CSV table of C-alpha atoms in Angstrom, one decimal:
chain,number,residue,atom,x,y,z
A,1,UNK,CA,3.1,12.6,-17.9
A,2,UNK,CA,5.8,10.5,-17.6
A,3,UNK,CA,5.5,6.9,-18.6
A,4,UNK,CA,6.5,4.2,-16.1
A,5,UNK,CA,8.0,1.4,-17.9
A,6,UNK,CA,6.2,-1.6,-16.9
A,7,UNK,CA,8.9,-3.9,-18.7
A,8,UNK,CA,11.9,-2.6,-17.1
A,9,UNK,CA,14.6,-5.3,-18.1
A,10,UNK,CA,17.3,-3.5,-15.7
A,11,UNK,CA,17.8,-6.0,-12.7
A,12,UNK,CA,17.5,-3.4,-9.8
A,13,UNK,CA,14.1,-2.3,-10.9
A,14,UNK,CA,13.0,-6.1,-11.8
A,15,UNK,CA,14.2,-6.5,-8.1
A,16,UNK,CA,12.3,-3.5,-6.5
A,17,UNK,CA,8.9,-4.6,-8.8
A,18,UNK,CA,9.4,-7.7,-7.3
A,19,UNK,CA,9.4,-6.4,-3.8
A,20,UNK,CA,6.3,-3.9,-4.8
A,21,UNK,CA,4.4,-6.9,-5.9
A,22,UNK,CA,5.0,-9.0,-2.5
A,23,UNK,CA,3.5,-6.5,-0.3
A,24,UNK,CA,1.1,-5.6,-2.4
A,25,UNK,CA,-0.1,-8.6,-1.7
A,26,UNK,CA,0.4,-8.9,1.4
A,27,UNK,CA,-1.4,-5.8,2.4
A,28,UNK,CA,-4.5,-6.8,0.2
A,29,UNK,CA,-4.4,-10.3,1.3
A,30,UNK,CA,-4.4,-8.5,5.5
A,31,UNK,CA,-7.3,-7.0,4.6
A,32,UNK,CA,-8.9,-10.5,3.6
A,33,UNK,CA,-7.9,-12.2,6.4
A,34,UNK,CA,-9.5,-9.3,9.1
A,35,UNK,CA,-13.0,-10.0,6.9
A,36,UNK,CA,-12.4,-13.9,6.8
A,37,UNK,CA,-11.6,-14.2,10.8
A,38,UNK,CA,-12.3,-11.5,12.5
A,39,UNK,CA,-15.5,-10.3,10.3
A,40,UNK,CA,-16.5,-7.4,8.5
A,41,UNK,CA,-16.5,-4.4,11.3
A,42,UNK,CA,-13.1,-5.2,12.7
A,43,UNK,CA,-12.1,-4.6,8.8
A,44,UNK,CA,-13.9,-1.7,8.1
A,45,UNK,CA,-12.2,-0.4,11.5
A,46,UNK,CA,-8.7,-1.4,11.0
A,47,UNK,CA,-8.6,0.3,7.1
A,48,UNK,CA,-10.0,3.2,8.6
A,49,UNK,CA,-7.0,3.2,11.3
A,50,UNK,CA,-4.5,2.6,8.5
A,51,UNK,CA,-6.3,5.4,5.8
A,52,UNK,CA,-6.0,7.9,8.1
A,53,UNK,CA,-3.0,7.5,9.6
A,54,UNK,CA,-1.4,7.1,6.2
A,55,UNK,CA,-3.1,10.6,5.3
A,56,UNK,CA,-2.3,12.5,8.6
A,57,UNK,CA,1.2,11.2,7.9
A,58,UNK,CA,1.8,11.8,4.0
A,59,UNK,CA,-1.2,14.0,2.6
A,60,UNK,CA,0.9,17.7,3.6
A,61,UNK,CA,4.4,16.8,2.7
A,62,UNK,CA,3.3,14.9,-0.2
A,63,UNK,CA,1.3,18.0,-1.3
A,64,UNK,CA,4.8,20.0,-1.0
A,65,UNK,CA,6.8,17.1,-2.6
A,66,UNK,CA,4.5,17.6,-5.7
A,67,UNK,CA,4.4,20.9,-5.8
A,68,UNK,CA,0.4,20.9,-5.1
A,69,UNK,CA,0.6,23.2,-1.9
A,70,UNK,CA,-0.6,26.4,-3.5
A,71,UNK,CA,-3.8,25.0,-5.5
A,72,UNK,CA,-7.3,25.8,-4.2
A,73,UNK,CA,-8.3,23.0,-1.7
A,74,UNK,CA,-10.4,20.5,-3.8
A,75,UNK,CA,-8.1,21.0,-6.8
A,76,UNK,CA,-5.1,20.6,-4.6
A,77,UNK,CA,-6.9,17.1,-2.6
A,78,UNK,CA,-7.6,15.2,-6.4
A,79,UNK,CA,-4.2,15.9,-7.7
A,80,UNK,CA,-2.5,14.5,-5.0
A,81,UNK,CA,-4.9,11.5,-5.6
A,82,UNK,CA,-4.2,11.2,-8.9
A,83,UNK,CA,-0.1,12.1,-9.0
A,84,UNK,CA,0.3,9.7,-6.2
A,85,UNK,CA,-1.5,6.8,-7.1
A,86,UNK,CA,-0.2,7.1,-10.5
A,87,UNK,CA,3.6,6.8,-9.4
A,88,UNK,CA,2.6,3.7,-7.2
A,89,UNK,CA,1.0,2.5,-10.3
A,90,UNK,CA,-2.7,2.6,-9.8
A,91,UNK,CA,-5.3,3.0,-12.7
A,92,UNK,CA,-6.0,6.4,-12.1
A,93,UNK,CA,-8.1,9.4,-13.7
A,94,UNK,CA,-8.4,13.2,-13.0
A,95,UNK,CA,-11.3,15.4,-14.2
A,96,UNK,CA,-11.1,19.0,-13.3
A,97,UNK,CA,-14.8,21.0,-13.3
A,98,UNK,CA,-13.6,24.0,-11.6
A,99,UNK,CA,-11.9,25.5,-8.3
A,100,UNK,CA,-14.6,23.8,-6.5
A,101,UNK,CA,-15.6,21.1,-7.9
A,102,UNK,CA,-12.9,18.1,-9.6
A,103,UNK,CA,-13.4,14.7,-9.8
A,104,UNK,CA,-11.3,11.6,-9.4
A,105,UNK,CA,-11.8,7.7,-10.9
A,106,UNK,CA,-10.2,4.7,-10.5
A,107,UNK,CA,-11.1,2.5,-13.2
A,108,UNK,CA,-10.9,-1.3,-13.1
A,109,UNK,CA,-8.8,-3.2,-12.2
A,110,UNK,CA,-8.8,-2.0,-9.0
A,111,UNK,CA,-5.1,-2.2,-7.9
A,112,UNK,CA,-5.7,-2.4,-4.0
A,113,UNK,CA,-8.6,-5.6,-4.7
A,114,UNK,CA,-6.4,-7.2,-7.2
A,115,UNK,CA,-7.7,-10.2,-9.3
A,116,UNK,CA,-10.2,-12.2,-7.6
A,117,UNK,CA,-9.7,-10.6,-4.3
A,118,UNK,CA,-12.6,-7.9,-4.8
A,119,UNK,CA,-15.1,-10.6,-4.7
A,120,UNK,CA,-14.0,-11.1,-0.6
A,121,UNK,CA,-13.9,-6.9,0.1
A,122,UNK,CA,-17.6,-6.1,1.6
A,123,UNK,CA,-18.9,-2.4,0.5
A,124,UNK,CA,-18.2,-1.1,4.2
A,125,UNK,CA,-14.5,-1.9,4.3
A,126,UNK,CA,-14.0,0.1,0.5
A,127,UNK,CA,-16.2,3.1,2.4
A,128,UNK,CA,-14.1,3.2,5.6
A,129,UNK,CA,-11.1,3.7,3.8
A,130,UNK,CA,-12.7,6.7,1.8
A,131,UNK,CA,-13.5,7.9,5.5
A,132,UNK,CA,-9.8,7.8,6.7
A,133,UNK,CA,-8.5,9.0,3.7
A,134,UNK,CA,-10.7,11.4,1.3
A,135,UNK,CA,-12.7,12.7,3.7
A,136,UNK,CA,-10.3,13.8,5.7
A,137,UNK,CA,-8.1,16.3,3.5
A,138,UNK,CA,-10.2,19.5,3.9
A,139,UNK,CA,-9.7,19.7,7.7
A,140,UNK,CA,-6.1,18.8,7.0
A,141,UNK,CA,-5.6,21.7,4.6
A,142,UNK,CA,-8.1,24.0,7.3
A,143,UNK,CA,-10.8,24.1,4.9
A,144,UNK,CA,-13.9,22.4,6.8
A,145,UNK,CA,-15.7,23.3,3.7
A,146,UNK,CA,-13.9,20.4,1.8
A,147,UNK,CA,-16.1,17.1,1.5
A,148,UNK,CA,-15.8,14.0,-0.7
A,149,UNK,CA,-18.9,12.9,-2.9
A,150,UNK,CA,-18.9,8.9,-3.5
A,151,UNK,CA,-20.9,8.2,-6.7
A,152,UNK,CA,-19.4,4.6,-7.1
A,153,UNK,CA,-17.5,1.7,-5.7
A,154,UNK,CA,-16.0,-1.2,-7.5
A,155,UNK,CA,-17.2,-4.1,-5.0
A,156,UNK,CA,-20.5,-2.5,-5.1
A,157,UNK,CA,-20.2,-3.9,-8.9
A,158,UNK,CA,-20.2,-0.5,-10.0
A,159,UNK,CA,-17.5,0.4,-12.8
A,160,UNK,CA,-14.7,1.7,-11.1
A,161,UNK,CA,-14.6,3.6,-7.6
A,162,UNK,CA,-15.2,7.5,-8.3
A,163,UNK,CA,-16.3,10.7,-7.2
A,164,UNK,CA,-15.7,14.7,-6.3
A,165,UNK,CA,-14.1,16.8,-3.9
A,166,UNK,CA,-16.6,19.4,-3.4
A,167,UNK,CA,-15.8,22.6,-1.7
A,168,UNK,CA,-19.1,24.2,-0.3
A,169,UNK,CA,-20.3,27.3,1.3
A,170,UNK,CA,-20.5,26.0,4.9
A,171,UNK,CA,-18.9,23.7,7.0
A,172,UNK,CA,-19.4,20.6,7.5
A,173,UNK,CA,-20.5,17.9,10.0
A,174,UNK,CA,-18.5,14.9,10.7
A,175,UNK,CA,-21.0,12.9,8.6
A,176,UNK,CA,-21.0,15.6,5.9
A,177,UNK,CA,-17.5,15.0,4.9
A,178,UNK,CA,-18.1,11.8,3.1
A,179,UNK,CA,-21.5,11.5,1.1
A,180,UNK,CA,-23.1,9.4,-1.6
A,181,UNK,CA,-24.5,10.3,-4.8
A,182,UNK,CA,-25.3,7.0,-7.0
A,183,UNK,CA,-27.1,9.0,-8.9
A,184,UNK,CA,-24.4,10.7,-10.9
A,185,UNK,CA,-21.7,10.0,-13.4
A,186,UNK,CA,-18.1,11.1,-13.4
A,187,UNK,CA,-17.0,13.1,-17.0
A,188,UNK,CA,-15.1,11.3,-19.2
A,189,UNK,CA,-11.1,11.2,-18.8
A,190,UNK,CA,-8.8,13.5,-20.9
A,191,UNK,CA,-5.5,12.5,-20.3
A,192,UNK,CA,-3.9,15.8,-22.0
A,193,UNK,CA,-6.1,18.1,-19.2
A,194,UNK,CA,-4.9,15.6,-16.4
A,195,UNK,CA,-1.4,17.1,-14.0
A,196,UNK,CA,1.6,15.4,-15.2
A,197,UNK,CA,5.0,15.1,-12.9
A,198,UNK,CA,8.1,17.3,-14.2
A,199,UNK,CA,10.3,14.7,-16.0
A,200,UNK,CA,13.5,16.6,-15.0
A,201,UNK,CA,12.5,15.9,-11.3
A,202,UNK,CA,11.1,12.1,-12.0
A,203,UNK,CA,13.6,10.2,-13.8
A,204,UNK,CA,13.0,6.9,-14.2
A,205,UNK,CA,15.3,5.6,-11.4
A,206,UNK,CA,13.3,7.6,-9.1
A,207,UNK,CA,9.8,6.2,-10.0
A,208,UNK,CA,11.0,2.9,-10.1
A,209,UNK,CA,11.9,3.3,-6.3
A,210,UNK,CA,9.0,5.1,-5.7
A,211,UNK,CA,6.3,2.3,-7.2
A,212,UNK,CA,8.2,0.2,-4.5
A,213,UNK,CA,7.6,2.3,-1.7
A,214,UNK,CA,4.2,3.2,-2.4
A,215,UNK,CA,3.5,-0.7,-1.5
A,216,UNK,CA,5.6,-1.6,1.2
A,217,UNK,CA,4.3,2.0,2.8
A,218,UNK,CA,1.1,0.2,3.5
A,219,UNK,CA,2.8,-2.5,5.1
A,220,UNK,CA,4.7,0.2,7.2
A,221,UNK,CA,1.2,1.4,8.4
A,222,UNK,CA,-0.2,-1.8,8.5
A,223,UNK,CA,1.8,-3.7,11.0
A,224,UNK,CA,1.4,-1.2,13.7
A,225,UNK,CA,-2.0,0.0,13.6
A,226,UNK,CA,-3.5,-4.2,13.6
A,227,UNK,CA,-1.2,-4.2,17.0
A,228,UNK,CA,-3.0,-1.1,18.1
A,229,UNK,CA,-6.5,-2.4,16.8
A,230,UNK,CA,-6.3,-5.9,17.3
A,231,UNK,CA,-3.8,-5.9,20.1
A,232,UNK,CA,0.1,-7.8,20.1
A,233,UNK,CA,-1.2,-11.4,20.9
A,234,UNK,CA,-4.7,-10.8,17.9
A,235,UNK,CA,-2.3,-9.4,15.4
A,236,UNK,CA,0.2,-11.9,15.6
A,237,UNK,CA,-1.6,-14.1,14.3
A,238,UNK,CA,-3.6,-12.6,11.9
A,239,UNK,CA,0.0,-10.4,10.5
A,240,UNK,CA,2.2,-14.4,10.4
A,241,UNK,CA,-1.1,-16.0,8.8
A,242,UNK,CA,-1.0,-13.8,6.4
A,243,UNK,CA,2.6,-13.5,5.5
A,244,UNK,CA,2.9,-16.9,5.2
A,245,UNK,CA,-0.1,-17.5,2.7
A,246,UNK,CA,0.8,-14.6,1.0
A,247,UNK,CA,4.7,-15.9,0.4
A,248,UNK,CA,3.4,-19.5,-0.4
A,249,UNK,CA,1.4,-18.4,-3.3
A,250,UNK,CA,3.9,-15.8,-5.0
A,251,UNK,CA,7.2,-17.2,-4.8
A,252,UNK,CA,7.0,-18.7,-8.2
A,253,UNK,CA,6.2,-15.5,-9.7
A,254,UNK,CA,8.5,-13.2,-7.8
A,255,UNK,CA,11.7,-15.5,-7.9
A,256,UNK,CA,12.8,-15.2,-10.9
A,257,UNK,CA,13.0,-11.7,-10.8
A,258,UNK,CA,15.2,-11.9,-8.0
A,259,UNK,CA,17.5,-14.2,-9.6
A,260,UNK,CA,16.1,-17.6,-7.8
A,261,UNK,CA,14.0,-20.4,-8.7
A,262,UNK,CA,12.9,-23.5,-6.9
A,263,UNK,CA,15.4,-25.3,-4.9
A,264,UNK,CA,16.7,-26.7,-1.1
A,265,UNK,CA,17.4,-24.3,1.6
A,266,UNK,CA,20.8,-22.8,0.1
A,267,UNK,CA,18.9,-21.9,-2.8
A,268,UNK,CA,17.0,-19.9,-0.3
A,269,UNK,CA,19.0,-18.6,1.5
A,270,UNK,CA,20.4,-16.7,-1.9
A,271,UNK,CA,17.0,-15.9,-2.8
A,272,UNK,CA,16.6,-13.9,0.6
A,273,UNK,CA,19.6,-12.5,0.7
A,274,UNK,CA,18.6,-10.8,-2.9
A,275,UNK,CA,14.8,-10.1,-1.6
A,276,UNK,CA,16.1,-8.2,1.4
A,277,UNK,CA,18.7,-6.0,-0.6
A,278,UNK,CA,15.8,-5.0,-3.0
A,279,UNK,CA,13.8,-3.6,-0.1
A,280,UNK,CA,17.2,-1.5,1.1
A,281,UNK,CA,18.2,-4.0,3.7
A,282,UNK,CA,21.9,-5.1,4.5
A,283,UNK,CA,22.5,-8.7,5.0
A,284,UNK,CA,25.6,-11.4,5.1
A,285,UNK,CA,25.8,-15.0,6.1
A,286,UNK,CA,26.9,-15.2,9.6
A,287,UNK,CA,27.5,-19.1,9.4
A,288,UNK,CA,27.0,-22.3,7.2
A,289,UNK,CA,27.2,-25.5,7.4
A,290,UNK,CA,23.8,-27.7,8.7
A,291,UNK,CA,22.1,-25.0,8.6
A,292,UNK,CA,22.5,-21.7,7.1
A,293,UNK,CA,22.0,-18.0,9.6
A,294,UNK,CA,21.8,-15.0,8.0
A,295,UNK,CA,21.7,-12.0,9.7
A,296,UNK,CA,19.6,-8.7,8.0
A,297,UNK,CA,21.5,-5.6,9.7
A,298,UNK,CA,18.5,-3.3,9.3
A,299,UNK,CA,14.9,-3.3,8.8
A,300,UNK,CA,14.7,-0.2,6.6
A,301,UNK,CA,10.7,-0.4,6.4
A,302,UNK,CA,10.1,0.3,10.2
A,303,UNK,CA,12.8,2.5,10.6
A,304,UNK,CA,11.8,5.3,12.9
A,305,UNK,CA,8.5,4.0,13.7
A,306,UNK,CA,7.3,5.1,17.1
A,307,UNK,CA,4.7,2.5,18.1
A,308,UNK,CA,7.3,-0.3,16.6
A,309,UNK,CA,5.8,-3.6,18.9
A,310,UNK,CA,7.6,-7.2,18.2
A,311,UNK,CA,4.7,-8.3,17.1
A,312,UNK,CA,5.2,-6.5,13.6
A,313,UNK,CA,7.7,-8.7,12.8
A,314,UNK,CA,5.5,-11.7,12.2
A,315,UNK,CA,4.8,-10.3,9.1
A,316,UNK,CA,8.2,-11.2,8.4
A,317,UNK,CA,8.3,-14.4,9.6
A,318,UNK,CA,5.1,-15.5,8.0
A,319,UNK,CA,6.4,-14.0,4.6
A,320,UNK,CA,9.8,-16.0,5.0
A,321,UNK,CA,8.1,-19.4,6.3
A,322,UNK,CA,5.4,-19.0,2.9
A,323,UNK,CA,8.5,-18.4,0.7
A,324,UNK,CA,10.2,-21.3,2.1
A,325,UNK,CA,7.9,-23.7,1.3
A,326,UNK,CA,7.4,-22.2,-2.4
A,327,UNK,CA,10.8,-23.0,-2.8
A,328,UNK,CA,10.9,-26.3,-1.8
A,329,UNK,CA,9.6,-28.9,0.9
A,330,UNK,CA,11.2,-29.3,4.4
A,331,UNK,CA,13.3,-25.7,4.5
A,332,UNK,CA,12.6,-24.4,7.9
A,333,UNK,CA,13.1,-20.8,8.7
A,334,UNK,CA,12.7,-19.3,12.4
A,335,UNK,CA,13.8,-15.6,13.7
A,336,UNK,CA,16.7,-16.3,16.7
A,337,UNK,CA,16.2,-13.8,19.7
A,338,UNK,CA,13.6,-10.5,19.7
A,339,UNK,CA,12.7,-9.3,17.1
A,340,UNK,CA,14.1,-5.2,17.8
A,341,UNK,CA,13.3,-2.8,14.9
A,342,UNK,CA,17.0,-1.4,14.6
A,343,UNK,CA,18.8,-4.7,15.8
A,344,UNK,CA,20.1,-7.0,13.5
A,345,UNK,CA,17.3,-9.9,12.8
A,346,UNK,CA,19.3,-13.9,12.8
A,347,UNK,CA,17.5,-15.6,10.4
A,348,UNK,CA,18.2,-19.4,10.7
A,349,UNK,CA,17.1,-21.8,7.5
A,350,UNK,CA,17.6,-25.6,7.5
């Protein structure tokens, strides 16, 4: 297996982790915020909507892209678990019985509840994601044989989230595709028997990028499917709220990183120019002076998103307003005009 390197000291990469880390948090701390306002079902129902979107939309080419395609179903389903979570940095293990039968674990700590989030994250939400997600992959590879047995989930207070893709002699019902067996134990981890990526096809460069992507990808899903949940006015609220909380309590520790520290609202405006070019964004300063506009040519992250709705870009207004004031005090920042997927976004701050 190739070894991401954690410590990268080359300025790019620092830049992309920092961007990884932001909306990581962001998409964990969405989650929190569904449970904390809108309760626990509208949770358990939105990570559903964003788990199996994410599959139907990455699970087949992302088998090609590994070069999983032409293993036998269950085999085929943990690998990609394992391979994929493991470039976007997620404790990860793989544990092959046989043909039929291979397990996966994620050990603590969880990387999706991280730190003292998983004490807000009730049972039902960590299940419905299981249902959008691992459930779902033998009817997406046409094998309705294919189901997922849970034998333990981390905010259950069990030790780690794990269990099996079993592929069994009959298919199954809709509420045969995701089980529960407490009972049982996953084998232990043997990192020399786990898949490992080819290293020609994985330099580092190219993981770096990916570990970014695998984070801001939820974001990608995110955004649209609270719009389509929660409708435009609902998800507003709950996409700025969180952006902003979110940006309040990481600027310290993604700033420097990107160059920046605290400061007034020039200091800012440099430390957004750098967090948008991490995440593949163009940007220039339009004008100075009283205050500063900058204007972001692209938004890379929703680029080509059919159900796009204005509404998905509070999440960057919340994120920009929190970063603001971990900068310093009294540095407004406000979107001028719509906020259009592929038009340029005017950022004015100060």
């Amino acid at each position: 297996m190739v070894e991401v390197q954690h410590d990268s000291k080359e300025p790019r990469w620092l830049a992309w982790r920092a961007v990884a880390d932001l909306y990581h948090a962001y998409f964990t701390g969405l989650i929190l915020t569904i449970v904390t306002r809108r309760g626990t079902a509208d949770a358990a129902e939105f990570v559903f909507r964003v788990f199996r979107r994410q599959q139907q939309e990455r699970f087949l080419p992302g088998l090609k892209k590994l070069g999983l395609d032409g293993l036998p179903p269950a085999v085929a389903a943990a690998q990609y678990h394992y391979l994929s979570n493991w470039i976007g940095g997620v404790s990860v293990e793989y544990m092959y019985e046989n043909d039929r039968k291979v397990w996966v674990r994620y050990p603590p700590p969880r990387w999706i509840w991280r730190g003292t989030a998983i004490c807000g994250v009730p049972g039902e939400v960590s299940r419905a994601m299981l249902r959008g997600w691992h459930a779902n992959n033998g009817v997406t590879l046409g094998n309705p044989n294919v189901g997922f047995v849970c034998t333990k989930q981390s905010v259950d207070g069990q030790d780690g989230l794990e269990g099996y893709y079993c592929e069994y002699d009959h298919p199954l019902e809709l509420d045969q595709r995701l089980v529960f067996a407490r009972h049982l134990e996953a084998p232990l981890f043997d990192a020399a028997k786990a898949p490992a990526l080819p290293v020609a096809s994985w330099p580092q460069a190219r993981l770096e990028k990916a570990y970014r992507n695998y984070a801001m990808e939820y974001v990608r899903t995110a955004a649209p499917v609270a719009v389509q949940v929660f409708g435009p006015v609902d998800a507003a609220y709950l996409l700025h709220l969180t952006g902003k909380l979110i940006g309040m309590q990481h600027y310290d520790e993604i700033a420097p990183r990107l160059g920046a520290s605290r400061g007034t609202a020039h200091d800012f405006s440099k430390f957004l120019c750098a967090l948008l070019a991490a995440q593949d964004d163009g940007v220039e300063i339009v004008s100075s002076g009283h205050a500063l506009q900058l204007r972001q040519q692209s938004w890379t992250l929703m680029d080509g998103l059919a159900d796009y709705h204005p509404a998905c870009a509070r999440v960057l207004e919340g994120l920009f307003e929190g970063l603001a004031a971990g900068c310093g005090r009294h540095i407004p920042v406000r979107l001028a005009g719509a906020a259009a997927a592929h038009a340029p976004l005017d950022w004015m701050i100060g």
